[in-house]
Each structure stands twice: as structure tokens, then as C-alpha cells.
Amino acid sequence: MALQLFRTKSPDLLIAEAAAPERQMKRTLGPVALTAIGIGAIIGAGIFSLTGTAAAGQTFASRLETPVINFIQAWMSGTGVVFGRAGAGPAIAASFVVAGIACAFAAFCYAELASMIPVSGSAYTYSYATLGEIVAWIIGWDLILEYAVGNMAVAVSWSGYFVQLCDSLFHLKFPLWLVNDHQTATDLLAKGGAALEAYSSTALPIIAGHSIAFNLPALLIVAAVTVLLVYGIRESAHTNTTIVIIKTAVVVFVIAFGAFMVNPSNWHPFTPNGFAGLMSGAAIVFFAFIGFDAVSTTAEETRNPQRDMPIGIIVSLIICTVLYVLMSAVLTGIKKYTIYTGDAAPVATAFSSKPWAQALVSAGALAGTTSVLLVFQLGQPRIFMAMARDGLLPQYFAKIHPRFRTPHITTIWTGVVVAGVAMVTNIGDLADLTNIGTLFAFILVCFGVNVLRRVAPERPRPFRVPFVPVFPILGVLMCLVLMLSLPVMTWIRFVVWLAIGLLIYFLYSVRHSKLRRGMDAGITEDVPPPLINFIVRLRRGIVFRRSRSTYLSQFLRRLLCVRNSIVDFQPRECCRLLRVEPQFFRFFDEEIALLQIIVETAGFHLFAPASDLRRRFLLAALVEPFNYLFVTSALLDLRSEIFASYPLKSEERAIQRTIEMIFADVPCHECAAFVDGAAKNSIATNSKARTARRFLC
């Protein structure tokens, strides 16, 4: 049982499952669209709010809000716990460079795995292929924190920027109860005074004796994004690209216009708190980089994922790093960094003498949160879809819209949940869960690269992480340090969240896992057993006759239930290369251990093996009630590769009788001669032997 929890799913199988016609989505995204998705996810409201905190430092009100690393440092040094973090000062620009480099380690790992396994699911899928099912479930559950829970907070933040922008541009005010959840509205009423000046009405409606309040803008923006995502990936990508252009233009404006307001004396001293302050600032601003991993969730909608996924991930990170460094340098140059202490809107403070500039910055923040909302709402449904494909969630969630080719079920349900929670609850206190969940995913992805390099070093890698295992290990260490920089309360909530996820896994997912059911399945009614009449000829002198048919029939019927042993390894012009994993060898007894026989339905046909293959291979066709064809070659690593052509007009070309032919290092012309000889010996009819010969030659 314990070993089954860590069973992995071959990357080839993951790719094959995604290639099924009923699961295919529109491949419309190119490198520009992917880069825009990455920028859209990375540049959010964080750059407009985190810079001041990272430059000036921060203090904590309680022990639960204090980072875990502060307690570790106090324990190691024997001093008291410091309830605060030093700021980087003008060196905040260098902090962004450090954070960008730290993020690059994880980005490289994502790029390699995304190019190797171009399947929706992001870190969930990569963990399933490298670390096992239970780890994949934990990551899938964990990514809900990054995407769904994160988007709830983003939707509430979007509503705040929207209300602020309407007030500053159009002097349009909304009733208190229409743009706030009930708890926030009640808190604002308790504060009174200036806190209520931004609203046209402060009275809460009473229905059935209860006061009501809800955040309508948060509901509407999530609903609009959900409809757009259901309609199509092309339209969503175009909308996101437009929004990204707007918010990038705002950031460029802040840099260009602010450069003329810089006072170089504000940059001295450059590192007021030394190296510790610089690293503390890096820990804070790292979270402004989170989001590039959302690019990997669109792999199945990318035209050339092997080439374009690494481009989208890495280029978006580079662009955002450059913009962040320049913007932070301008902000600390316009005003002394100490001005930003406790300031949640440092950009607005820097341009306080320019009201029109403040309005423009608010518009940029609104655009920033909109694109984050769009990209994260794009990513979450695709992770749910990948989990449903594997049986860890109900199959209902794996459906693809027949017209739009989008995961409409998971998109709609994600939108309903996010909109519903954002409308009635302010989850700002849970926003740190997004950070810890994302960092945890980064760590496992970095581990996955090292694991896959060891277990499958021969696999083609369109993009390779340099200096393996050094870069992945550095990525793990960097992310671990940043996780420790999060508050104690965030860790407590994170552990509780994972415990809930594990409970769901053991109550539902472990029993419905397709991989588990495939490995444990016996003969089932939904898999019709073929009528097998084996006459196997081996040069080794082993001959199987009808006495073996019962054993082989049971074996093949069982193997049909184990469809996960069949994995799409390498598409070719008119065939697929499949692989049987070593764990399935237990189905073979010693006498036939060298015969790697596999069955796949849907009428595969005989064909000539690729000329570059220099391995032994087996050709076999089983006819009743369906026809099957397999070509296997034994590998040096004791695996078996299976070749099978795509099913084309299987009824017209159906082989009417069983033909089994085994060759060891035999050229194609000898294979054809064997077919002719088999026909003469009545192993197969002349007509069907000629059909086999045509495909062999």
C-alpha cells in the first residue's frame, strides 16, 4: 500500500492521454502569447505595494505574524526574537535582482519539465511523473492556494482599485453595502469618520431581520473572466495581451516619467542595513515574481510547446525582473526610502504631487489585478482537469467543451467558487497562503528535475537546466529560505490545509485513482477478452501451443485492464512508440519473460519498423473479436518498446486470423519472406499474409 502511494505515471502515458481526441484542446498559443500570460501573472498589484515595505522594512504585531526564520535565528544566536525585518533601502533594486535570480532556478526547472511533458497540470503533472501519486495530489491540492484562493484575494483587491478609480476619475461613489463584504462593512462602520467618506451611502439594508452587504464588483469581474475563459483560449489570450500592454505601459511610464524626478542623494547610503537588509528585501519582493508557473498550465493549448513553453516562462521572468529593478530604483530616487515605512501604496506616494499620475497608477494597478485574475482563472481549471483525468477528482471535471475545446466544467465551477467567496468574505489574511503554496510547488518541481535526470537520462529534453544538480538544489534552498520568511500563522494554516487535502485523498482519490485501479484490476466485464489462439515461434526454440492459451488469455485480459502500462513514448509519421514499464513484468512467467507482449484495441496494423531501430522486435496480430497489432523491442534497461500504427479503416483492413511472428535482428525483407512462408504453412491465409507483407516492406 505504501509503495502504491508513490507510484509514478510515465511522461509518455501523460502525453498519450492528453492526445486522445476527446481531450484535445485548441492549440493557438505561440511564444508571444505565452510571454504575455507570464507577464500577466507576474506583474500584479504587488509591484505597486511591496516596494515600499521592502525598502523601509516592517514590524510585526504578534509572535504569530513573525517569520519562522526569526525564531530560528534567535535560537541559533541565543538572542531574543526580533519582531521585524530590516529594509533594503535604495538597495531594493539589488534585492529584486537577487529575488529574480532565485526565481530563475525554479523557472529553469519548470521550463525543462514543461518542454518534456507538454501537458496541462503544471507542477501537479510533473510531480506525478517524478515523485509519485500522493505527492502529485498534495501539489494539486496545494496549487488551489496559488490559483483559487489567491484569486479570491485578487478579486477583492480588484474591487478596491475599481472603486478608487471610479471616485478619482468620475467622482462616482458606491453604497457601502454594495462594494464590501459584511465583515468589512461592519468594521468600516465601527471606525466611522474618514473611512466612510468614499461611499455614497453607509446604511446596510435589512432583509428578514439581518443586515446584508456583498462585494458586487468582485463578483462581476470573476463572472466576466469566467465567461471569457469558457468561450476560448484564443480570445482569452488576446484579452490578456491587451491588458498586459496597458499595465506594462503604466510601469514604463512610472520609470520614464519618474526618472526626471529622481534626486540621486536619496540613494545614499545605498545599503543602510547592509547585506542582511538587502536579503530581507529580497525575501519580501520575491512574491512579486510569483505567477510565471501559470504559463505551464497552457501546454496543451500551445502550438509548439517543446519550443515555446521555455520561451514564455524565461522571457516573461526576464522582462519583469528588468521592469522591477528600474521601477524600484526610481521610487527610492524620487523620495527617501524612509518615507515608505508602512506605506501600502508607495507609487502613489512617490507621485503625490501629481494627482493625474496617481489616477494613472491606479489604472495600472487595476489592469495588473485584472490580468492576474485572468491568468490564474485560466490555470486552476486545467489543474482540476488533469487531476480528474487521473481519477483523483470526479471524471465530470475532465470534460472538454465540444465547440470551444476548453475545460468548461472546471472553469465554471472555479468561477462560481471564487466569485462566491470573494463576494461575501475578505480573505486578505489568507493571502500569504498563496505564497507558501507556490513556494512548496517550486521545491517539488526542482526535486523532480533531478529525479527525472536519474531515472530517465535518455529522454529528449528540448530545454535543459544547466549545471544539474546544482541549479535545482539552489532552487530548493532558495525557496525553502523564502518559505521560512513567512509568518508562523501561515505555516499553521498551510499544515491544516494539507491535512484536509490528505483526508480527501484517502477517503476518495486513492480509491478512484486510474493508475491504482489499473494495477489492481482483475478481469472486468467492460473489457471484452479477445479469443486468442497462439502459435508462437522463437529462434530460442520455445514454442507455445494451445496448452498455453488459457494462461496467455488471462494475462492479456488482465493487461487490458492495465492500460496505464501503455504509454505514448514518441510520435512518428505513421506509428506510435509505446513502452511497457518494468513493474508489469510480474505478469510474465520465466518461460516467456523475453516476450514483451502488449495489447491495445482499435485495430492496429502491420507496418515497417523505422530503419534507424537496431533492436529485436515482435510482430503479432490477434483477430477475434477485434484485431490488434504490436511491435516490441527489448531494451538494455529491461524495458520493452512497443510500436503500433494509428487505427485507420480497421474494418476494411481487419486481419481475419491470428498471425504471430517473432523476429530477432531480421531485416525487413526477411520479415516479409517469413510472412510468405507462414502463408504457405497455413499459419495465415495467402491474402492476409500479403496484406501483412505490404505493410512490412
XYZ file of C-alpha atoms in Angstrom:
697
model
C 0.000 0.000 0.000
C 2.752 2.441 0.967
C 4.639 1.812 -2.267
C 1.493 2.304 -4.325
C 1.077 5.771 -2.856
C 4.324 6.741 -4.574
C 3.661 5.045 -7.908
C 4.560 7.320 -10.789
C 2.961 7.859 -14.150
C 5.239 7.721 -17.142
C 5.644 11.015 -19.029
C 4.819 9.065 -22.175
C 1.491 7.979 -20.753
C 0.672 11.515 -19.669
C 1.318 12.751 -23.201
C -0.669 9.897 -24.738
C -3.693 10.549 -22.547
C -3.671 14.235 -23.407
C -3.524 13.360 -27.115
C -6.836 11.489 -27.029
C -9.271 13.151 -29.487
C -11.947 13.768 -26.871
C -9.411 15.537 -24.649
C -7.665 17.720 -27.173
C -7.915 21.481 -26.824
C -7.254 24.221 -29.351
C -3.545 24.781 -29.929
C -3.464 28.503 -30.624
C -0.791 29.931 -28.315
C 2.647 30.974 -29.512
C 5.707 32.406 -27.727
C 4.322 35.969 -27.658
C 1.014 34.896 -26.114
C 2.814 32.698 -23.567
C 5.155 35.522 -22.615
C 2.138 37.803 -22.177
C 0.498 35.179 -19.960
C 3.640 35.040 -17.828
C 3.869 38.826 -17.529
C 0.143 38.990 -16.848
C 0.509 36.598 -13.931
C 3.707 38.124 -12.512
C 3.046 41.867 -12.643
C 0.071 42.401 -10.392
C -0.667 44.806 -7.604
C 2.398 43.542 -5.721
C 4.845 45.819 -7.503
C 2.663 48.782 -6.563
C 2.590 47.815 -2.878
C 5.600 45.648 -1.920
C 8.376 48.002 -2.970
C 7.875 50.440 -0.100
C 7.742 47.694 2.539
C 10.873 46.009 1.215
C 12.793 49.294 1.119
C 11.744 50.637 4.533
C 11.321 47.377 6.458
C 8.429 46.273 8.628
C 7.482 45.393 12.200
C 5.152 42.637 13.419
C 2.336 43.000 15.897
C 2.477 39.486 17.369
C 4.559 36.334 17.507
C 2.238 34.584 15.045
C 2.928 37.275 12.447
C 6.693 36.915 12.875
C 8.585 34.911 10.226
C 9.728 31.448 11.240
C 13.291 32.317 10.255
C 13.414 34.967 13.011
C 12.826 32.274 15.623
C 15.489 30.065 14.030
C 17.999 32.919 14.059
C 17.187 33.686 17.710
C 17.652 30.029 18.662
C 20.982 29.753 16.829
C 22.371 33.025 18.199
C 20.948 32.704 21.701
C 19.385 36.175 21.495
C 15.801 37.344 21.645
C 13.387 37.119 18.748
C 13.321 40.200 16.523
C 9.733 41.171 15.731
C 10.547 42.918 12.479
C 12.584 42.912 9.291
C 15.204 45.404 8.215
C 14.614 47.218 4.957
C 16.937 47.168 1.972
C 16.830 50.936 1.480
C 17.893 52.071 -2.017
C 19.448 48.620 -2.422
C 15.923 47.370 -3.066
C 16.911 47.327 -6.753
C 19.618 44.794 -5.894
C 17.048 42.875 -3.825
C 14.933 42.491 -6.945
C 17.977 41.136 -8.791
C 18.605 38.576 -6.036
C 14.942 37.564 -5.972
C 14.908 37.295 -9.761
C 17.946 35.008 -9.726
C 16.368 32.858 -7.011
C 13.200 32.634 -9.054
C 15.189 31.772 -12.176
C 16.360 28.479 -10.649
C 12.750 27.350 -10.332
C 11.870 28.849 -13.725
C 14.592 26.789 -15.425
C 13.193 23.636 -13.820
C 9.673 24.483 -14.953
C 10.984 25.138 -18.463
C 12.679 21.733 -18.708
C 9.695 19.768 -17.421
C 7.187 21.793 -19.443
C 9.105 21.055 -22.645
C 9.459 17.354 -21.774
C 5.887 16.859 -20.562
C 3.757 19.354 -22.508
C 0.570 18.524 -20.610
C -1.816 20.732 -18.649
C -1.400 20.368 -14.920
C 1.853 22.214 -14.257
C 3.589 21.112 -11.049
C 0.883 18.511 -10.378
C 1.650 16.663 -13.611
C 5.417 16.951 -13.172
C 5.205 15.555 -9.636
C 3.061 12.642 -10.824
C 5.758 11.745 -13.348
C 8.682 12.074 -10.935
C 7.732 11.806 -7.255
C 4.558 9.734 -7.171
C 0.788 9.999 -6.907
C 0.428 11.130 -3.306
C 2.985 13.899 -3.841
C 1.137 14.906 -7.007
C -2.118 15.069 -5.071
C -0.507 17.218 -2.392
C 0.774 19.597 -5.074
C -2.573 19.660 -6.868
C -4.292 20.450 -3.592
C -1.567 22.927 -2.740
C -1.938 24.773 -6.063
C -5.519 25.610 -5.120
C -3.880 28.041 -2.704
C -1.942 29.717 -5.510
C -4.725 29.944 -8.039
C -8.196 29.714 -6.471
C -7.534 31.157 -3.002
C -5.115 33.664 -4.476
C -7.733 34.786 -6.969
C -10.268 35.341 -4.215
C -7.897 37.867 -2.678
C -7.130 39.340 -6.121
C -10.846 39.784 -6.872
C -11.342 41.675 -3.601
C -8.274 43.794 -4.377
C -9.602 44.485 -7.899
C -12.850 45.730 -6.395
C -10.945 48.165 -4.169
C -8.943 49.578 -7.083
C -12.104 49.828 -9.185
C -13.955 51.816 -6.529
C -10.928 54.073 -6.025
C -10.545 54.702 -9.768
C -14.236 55.500 -10.240
C -14.002 58.019 -7.407
C -10.814 59.711 -8.640
C -11.750 59.878 -12.338
C -15.527 60.233 -12.369
C -16.308 61.196 -8.753
C -18.592 58.169 -8.700
C -19.265 56.705 -5.264
C -20.978 53.432 -4.399
C -23.056 52.388 -1.359
C -21.013 50.749 1.385
C -23.048 47.530 1.260
C -22.573 47.076 -2.500
C -18.757 47.014 -2.668
C -17.744 45.324 0.605
C -18.406 42.018 2.286
C -20.414 42.114 5.502
C -17.452 41.853 7.879
C -15.515 44.619 6.135
C -18.595 46.848 6.002
C -19.215 46.306 9.718
C -15.586 47.126 10.547
C -15.740 50.335 8.482
C -18.936 51.394 10.249
C -17.217 50.823 13.588
C -14.291 53.037 12.550
C -16.512 55.777 11.147
C -15.122 59.178 10.148
C -12.838 59.343 7.120
C -13.194 55.609 6.485
C -16.767 56.197 5.261
C -16.164 59.243 3.082
C -15.538 57.137 -0.017
C -19.117 55.793 -0.048
C -22.376 57.363 -1.191
C -24.379 55.590 1.500
C -23.355 53.865 4.709
C -26.638 52.230 5.713
C -26.806 48.449 5.386
C -30.100 47.045 4.001
C -32.089 44.778 6.315
C -33.656 41.601 4.952
C -35.502 39.188 7.247
C -34.016 40.941 10.228
C -30.414 40.620 9.017
C -28.212 43.327 7.551
C -26.645 42.441 4.216
C -23.546 43.522 2.337
C -21.684 41.948 -0.548
C -18.876 42.813 -2.923
C -20.623 43.153 -6.280
C -17.579 44.317 -8.325
C -15.623 41.247 -7.207
C -18.486 39.021 -8.332
C -18.853 40.739 -11.702
C -15.166 40.702 -12.643
C -14.829 36.982 -11.840
C -18.008 36.244 -13.806
C -16.727 38.205 -16.809
C -13.357 36.437 -16.738
C -15.052 33.038 -16.410
C -17.268 33.639 -19.449
C -14.244 34.754 -21.455
C -12.259 31.651 -20.497
C -15.116 29.315 -21.385
C -15.502 30.986 -24.769
C -11.988 30.175 -25.921
C -8.264 30.287 -25.236
C -7.552 32.470 -28.272
C -9.938 35.173 -27.093
C -8.620 34.908 -23.540
C -5.029 35.223 -24.746
C -5.836 38.274 -26.883
C -7.609 39.959 -23.974
C -4.731 39.179 -21.638
C -2.184 40.512 -24.134
C -4.117 43.782 -24.403
C -4.271 44.173 -20.624
C -0.581 43.309 -20.289
C 0.302 46.018 -22.808
C -1.699 48.550 -20.767
C -0.169 47.726 -17.410
C 3.337 47.397 -18.839
C 2.882 50.832 -20.373
C 1.951 52.181 -16.932
C 5.078 50.662 -15.394
C 7.219 52.065 -18.216
C 5.570 55.460 -17.676
C 6.393 55.383 -13.967
C 10.003 54.574 -14.841
C 10.356 57.125 -17.650
C 8.455 59.993 -16.029
C 9.840 59.291 -12.578
C 13.416 59.283 -13.862
C 13.192 63.058 -14.295
C 12.108 63.425 -10.652
C 14.987 61.411 -9.189
C 17.235 63.040 -6.629
C 20.477 60.996 -6.565
C 21.126 61.993 -2.949
C 18.181 59.795 -1.931
C 20.229 56.762 -2.961
C 22.819 57.399 -0.238
C 23.556 55.351 1.765
C 22.769 52.630 -0.747
C 22.716 49.750 1.764
C 21.748 51.319 5.124
C 21.169 47.903 6.738
C 23.956 46.066 4.977
C 23.723 42.647 3.405
C 21.061 41.492 5.885
C 18.757 44.294 4.790
C 19.349 43.513 1.126
C 18.440 39.830 1.629
C 15.454 40.730 3.797
C 14.209 42.941 0.987
C 14.716 40.090 -1.480
C 12.568 37.811 0.681
C 9.755 40.370 0.614
C 9.856 41.239 -3.089
C 10.217 37.619 -4.213
C 6.468 37.334 -4.016
C 6.140 39.955 -6.749
C 7.604 37.312 -9.112
C 5.097 34.575 -8.350
C 2.942 33.594 -11.303
C 5.304 32.579 -14.121
C 4.441 28.930 -13.455
C 0.917 29.616 -14.729
C 2.389 29.501 -18.238
C 2.940 25.751 -17.880
C -0.793 25.087 -17.381
C -1.450 26.023 -21.028
C 0.872 23.402 -22.540
C -1.931 21.556 -24.339
C -3.067 24.791 -25.977
C 0.380 25.739 -27.273
C 1.238 25.177 -30.927
C 4.818 24.079 -30.267
C 5.107 23.503 -26.501
C 8.573 21.934 -26.652
C 9.977 25.179 -28.039
C 7.564 27.850 -26.814
C 6.989 26.875 -23.163
C 10.597 27.609 -22.081
C 10.494 30.868 -24.050
C 7.289 32.015 -22.371
C 8.476 31.126 -18.862
C 12.007 32.512 -19.025
C 11.415 35.598 -21.184
C 8.482 36.750 -19.045
C 10.641 36.415 -15.928
C 13.499 38.392 -17.509
C 11.208 41.213 -18.668
C 9.542 41.506 -15.269
C 12.890 41.500 -13.454
C 14.185 44.385 -15.588
C 10.993 46.399 -15.040
C 11.046 45.728 -11.292
C 14.683 46.786 -10.894
C 14.176 50.035 -12.807
C 10.919 50.883 -11.058
C 12.303 50.292 -7.562
C 15.369 52.412 -8.370
C 13.122 55.276 -9.499
C 10.860 55.085 -6.435
C 13.757 55.204 -3.974
C 15.308 58.005 -6.005
C 12.207 60.229 -6.027
C 11.815 60.205 -2.236
C 13.833 58.990 0.719
C 13.145 55.315 1.344
C 12.115 56.006 4.956
C 9.039 57.839 3.631
C 7.617 54.499 2.536
C 7.534 52.961 6.034
C 4.184 51.213 6.437
C 3.018 52.588 3.077
C 0.811 50.177 1.109
C 0.809 52.470 -1.946
C 4.417 53.656 -2.448
C 3.902 54.554 -6.117
C 1.005 56.862 -5.280
C 3.117 58.399 -2.512
C 6.032 58.993 -4.881
C 3.706 60.876 -7.252
C 1.667 62.611 -4.538
C 2.287 65.999 -6.172
C 0.803 64.734 -9.456
C -2.888 63.755 -8.988
C -3.244 62.736 -12.627
C -0.258 60.428 -12.236
C -1.894 58.848 -9.192
C -5.013 58.122 -11.243
C -2.859 56.560 -13.946
C -1.101 54.383 -11.397
C -4.477 53.264 -10.037
C -5.481 52.328 -13.582
C -2.257 50.353 -13.933
C -2.925 48.532 -10.673
C -6.457 47.747 -11.878
C -5.069 46.365 -15.145
C -2.461 44.418 -13.191
C -5.010 42.691 -10.981
C -7.252 42.011 -13.990
C -4.546 40.108 -15.855
C -3.588 38.174 -12.716
C -7.230 37.246 -12.249
C -7.466 36.128 -15.871
C -4.302 34.020 -15.858
C -4.959 32.356 -12.501
C -8.545 31.597 -13.507
C -7.004 30.079 -16.633
C -4.614 27.890 -14.644
C -6.795 26.448 -11.878
C -9.370 24.671 -14.097
C -6.617 22.972 -16.075
C -5.094 21.559 -12.916
C -8.507 20.257 -11.834
C -8.914 18.769 -15.313
C -5.559 16.977 -15.081
C -6.459 15.570 -11.657
C -9.838 14.386 -12.949
C -8.175 12.609 -15.880
C -6.171 10.601 -13.362
C -9.264 9.739 -11.341
C -8.234 11.797 -8.312
C -11.277 14.008 -8.901
C -14.625 13.010 -10.467
C -14.488 12.420 -14.234
C -17.099 15.125 -14.653
C -14.329 17.688 -14.243
C -12.285 16.295 -17.151
C -14.829 17.226 -19.826
C -13.846 19.464 -22.733
C -16.407 21.699 -24.431
C -17.172 20.155 -27.867
C -17.179 23.529 -29.619
C -14.799 25.801 -27.715
C -12.370 22.989 -26.728
C -11.911 24.446 -23.254
C -12.345 22.736 -19.854
C -15.699 24.468 -19.374
C -16.915 22.441 -16.392
C -13.916 23.163 -14.183
C -13.751 26.753 -15.434
C -17.374 27.417 -14.477
C -17.109 25.740 -11.089
C -13.873 27.547 -10.302
C -15.531 30.834 -11.236
C -18.573 30.096 -9.087
C -16.493 29.255 -6.016
C -14.038 32.150 -6.414
C -16.798 34.682 -7.101
C -18.976 33.405 -4.274
C -16.241 33.548 -1.652
C -14.836 36.889 -2.862
C -18.317 38.409 -2.799
C -19.059 37.625 0.845
C -15.639 37.271 2.514
C -12.459 39.301 2.806
C -9.678 36.719 2.821
C -6.812 39.184 2.838
C -5.383 37.477 5.924
C -5.068 34.261 3.934
C -3.143 35.849 1.075
C 0.180 34.556 2.467
C -1.119 31.034 1.864
C -0.733 31.763 -1.835
C 2.964 32.414 -1.311
C 3.727 29.344 0.764
C 1.719 27.114 -1.552
C 3.569 28.380 -4.602
C 6.999 28.018 -2.994
C 6.198 24.459 -1.953
C 5.301 23.655 -5.562
C 8.571 25.220 -6.729
C 10.549 22.989 -4.363
C 8.975 19.783 -5.637
C 9.412 20.804 -9.276
C 13.129 21.389 -8.635
C 13.346 17.975 -6.980
C 11.526 16.474 -9.956
C 14.168 17.641 -12.425
C 16.923 15.835 -10.518
C 14.799 12.701 -10.164
C 13.945 12.541 -13.864
C 17.584 13.124 -14.822
C 18.478 9.974 -12.860
C 15.622 7.652 -13.831
C 15.286 8.737 -17.476
C 18.551 10.317 -18.603
C 17.966 9.229 -22.207
C 14.703 11.124 -22.659
C 14.836 14.000 -25.154
C 14.893 17.390 -23.451
C 14.160 20.340 -25.763
C 15.322 22.595 -22.921
C 17.867 21.511 -20.343
C 18.513 23.101 -16.975
C 22.220 23.989 -16.864
C 24.527 22.678 -14.142
C 22.256 19.909 -12.882
C 22.010 19.063 -9.999
C 23.413 22.388 -8.743
C 20.711 24.689 -10.142
C 17.756 22.590 -8.934
C 19.326 22.242 -5.479
C 19.881 26.004 -5.310
C 16.246 26.448 -6.310
C 15.153 24.185 -3.457
C 17.314 26.015 -0.914
C 16.210 29.471 -2.066
C 12.536 28.546 -1.927
C 12.951 26.903 1.475
C 14.559 30.046 2.912
C 11.720 32.135 1.499
C 9.139 29.775 2.989
C 10.814 30.234 6.365
C 10.487 34.004 5.910
C 6.702 33.658 6.079
C 4.779 34.117 9.353
C 4.189 31.322 11.847
C 0.419 31.604 11.349
C 0.845 30.997 7.617
C 2.700 27.758 8.360
C -0.041 26.651 10.749
C -2.730 27.326 8.158
C -0.674 25.580 5.493
C -0.288 22.412 7.572
C -4.029 22.384 8.314
C -4.785 22.828 4.608
C -2.533 19.905 3.653
C -4.112 17.729 6.353
C -7.552 18.412 4.876
C -6.212 17.520 1.432
C -4.741 14.223 2.626
C -8.044 13.333 4.278
C -9.849 13.835 0.967
C -7.186 11.812 -0.843
C -7.552 8.774 1.405
C -11.352 8.988 1.513
C -11.899 9.404 -2.238
C -8.934 9.818 -4.561
C -6.878 6.787 -3.568
C -9.856 4.516 -4.317
C -10.664 6.140 -7.663
C -7.137 6.592 -8.972
C -6.938 5.233 -12.513
C -3.335 4.223 -12.008
C -4.186 2.261 -8.868
C -7.288 0.666 -10.392
C -5.299 -0.325 -13.441
C -2.587 -2.019 -11.393
C -5.040 -3.803 -9.092
C -7.793 -4.649 -11.592
C -8.702 -8.179 -12.414
C -10.953 -9.346 -15.235
C -13.815 -6.912 -15.644
C -16.936 -7.007 -17.773
C -16.203 -3.748 -19.565
C -13.074 -5.209 -21.182
C -14.076 -7.911 -23.716
C -11.469 -10.677 -23.788
C -10.066 -11.469 -27.250
C -10.137 -15.045 -28.487
C -6.501 -15.942 -28.511
C -5.080 -18.870 -30.430
C -1.348 -18.548 -30.025
C 1.279 -20.296 -32.078
C 4.489 -18.520 -31.149
C 7.755 -19.303 -32.879
C 11.050 -18.341 -31.298
C 14.556 -18.836 -32.563
C 15.387 -19.814 -28.989
C 13.312 -22.945 -29.562
C 10.473 -22.064 -27.201
C 7.107 -22.981 -28.728
C 3.731 -22.089 -27.240
C 0.736 -24.054 -28.430
C -2.899 -24.212 -27.375
C -1.900 -25.519 -23.967
C -0.649 -22.043 -23.223
C -3.724 -20.219 -24.493
C -5.536 -20.221 -21.146
C -2.654 -18.640 -19.294
C -1.983 -16.078 -22.010
C -5.668 -15.274 -22.333
C -5.909 -14.497 -18.634
C -2.716 -12.484 -18.822
C -3.880 -10.406 -21.766
C -7.350 -9.881 -20.322
C -5.749 -8.611 -17.159
C -3.306 -6.487 -19.088
C -6.168 -4.858 -20.963
C -7.276 -3.500 -17.594
C -3.796 -2.173 -17.064
C -3.978 0.368 -19.845
C -1.592 2.578 -17.928
C 1.204 0.200 -18.855
C 0.853 1.529 -22.390
C 2.497 4.883 -22.832
C 2.923 7.064 -25.872
C 6.683 7.395 -25.997
C 7.484 9.053 -29.317
C 5.072 10.024 -32.121
C 6.230 9.071 -35.596
C 4.877 9.679 -39.057
C 2.517 6.701 -39.118
C 3.048 4.952 -35.826
C 3.426 5.393 -32.097
C 6.248 4.095 -29.995
C 4.891 2.650 -26.778
C 6.621 1.386 -23.669
C 5.871 -1.209 -21.018
C 7.225 -0.245 -17.612
C 9.263 -2.800 -15.611
C 6.686 -3.165 -12.845
C 4.437 -5.038 -15.265
C 6.969 -7.807 -15.851
C 5.414 -9.709 -12.959
C 2.639 -10.658 -15.370
C 5.119 -12.835 -17.290
C 6.400 -16.137 -16.024
C 10.004 -17.138 -16.545
C 9.276 -19.090 -19.698
C 8.042 -16.038 -21.626
C 9.996 -13.314 -19.887
C 11.644 -12.362 -23.178
C 8.307 -11.987 -24.973
C 7.127 -8.477 -24.127
C 3.573 -8.813 -25.431
C 1.149 -5.927 -25.081
C -2.417 -5.443 -26.290
C -4.077 -2.266 -27.490
C -7.541 -2.125 -29.041
C -8.817 -0.216 -32.088
C -7.298 -2.142 -34.946
C -3.585 -1.517 -35.206
C -1.945 -2.580 -38.467
C 1.299 -4.078 -39.590
C 3.920 -1.624 -40.699
C 7.629 -1.473 -41.358
C 9.751 -0.520 -38.334
C 11.803 2.630 -38.673
C 15.123 1.934 -40.363
C 17.084 3.526 -37.532
C 15.905 0.980 -34.958
C 18.559 -1.637 -34.322
C 16.752 -3.779 -31.783
C 14.812 -7.007 -31.757
C 11.129 -6.731 -32.444
C 7.968 -8.820 -32.372
C 5.014 -8.596 -34.761
C 1.707 -10.062 -33.732
C -1.942 -9.686 -34.704
C -4.920 -11.017 -32.775
C -8.179 -11.126 -34.621
C -11.271 -12.077 -32.649
C -13.321 -10.162 -31.678
C -11.011 -7.248 -32.519
C -7.752 -7.052 -34.394
C -4.578 -5.968 -32.627
C -1.055 -5.378 -33.792
C 2.069 -4.845 -31.763
C 5.731 -4.393 -32.405
C 8.003 -4.632 -29.391
C 11.733 -4.330 -28.979
C 13.640 -5.333 -25.871
C 15.832 -2.570 -24.471
C 19.037 -2.821 -22.498
C 17.330 -1.348 -19.419
C 14.918 -4.314 -19.378
C 12.021 -2.243 -20.588
C 10.093 -3.005 -23.729
C 9.192 -0.610 -26.511
C 6.008 -1.239 -28.444
C 5.231 0.050 -31.916
C 1.680 0.330 -33.200
C 0.295 2.185 -36.171
C -2.583 4.603 -35.850
C -6.021 2.954 -36.334
C -7.109 3.745 -39.878
C -10.037 1.945 -41.553
C -9.605 -1.012 -39.249
C -12.698 -2.819 -40.500
C -11.540 -2.751 -44.117
C -8.083 -3.997 -43.239
C -9.011 -6.337 -40.424
C -6.869 -9.431 -40.212
C -9.228 -12.391 -40.070
C -6.974 -14.916 -38.420
C -4.324 -14.849 -35.730
C -0.809 -14.159 -37.016
C 2.124 -14.158 -34.679
C 5.607 -13.632 -35.903
C 8.720 -13.149 -33.857
C 11.941 -11.856 -35.352
C 15.340 -11.303 -33.786
C 17.590 -8.940 -35.702
C 15.952 -9.828 -39.001
C 15.971 -7.328 -41.910
C 12.667 -6.179 -43.340
C 12.952 -8.319 -46.488
C 13.413 -11.420 -44.329
C 10.373 -10.422 -42.305
C 8.332 -10.338 -45.499
C 9.703 -13.726 -46.504
C 8.630 -15.095 -43.150
C 5.105 -13.858 -43.798
C 5.058 -15.607 -47.156
C 6.341 -18.760 -45.531
C 3.704 -18.550 -42.836
C 1.036 -18.381 -45.529
C 2.380 -21.481 -47.247
C 2.378 -23.338 -43.927
C -1.267 -22.372 -43.372
C -0.411 -20.243 -40.383
C -2.213 -17.466 -42.192
C -4.222 -17.185 -45.369
C -2.433 -16.058 -48.504
C -4.450 -12.873 -48.837
C -3.887 -11.777 -45.284
C -0.231 -12.684 -45.429
C 0.132 -10.473 -48.485
C -1.536 -7.669 -46.537
C 0.991 -8.122 -43.761
C 3.833 -8.219 -46.272
C 2.747 -4.928 -47.831
C 2.988 -3.149 -44.505
C 6.282 -4.766 -43.654
C 8.079 -3.827 -46.838
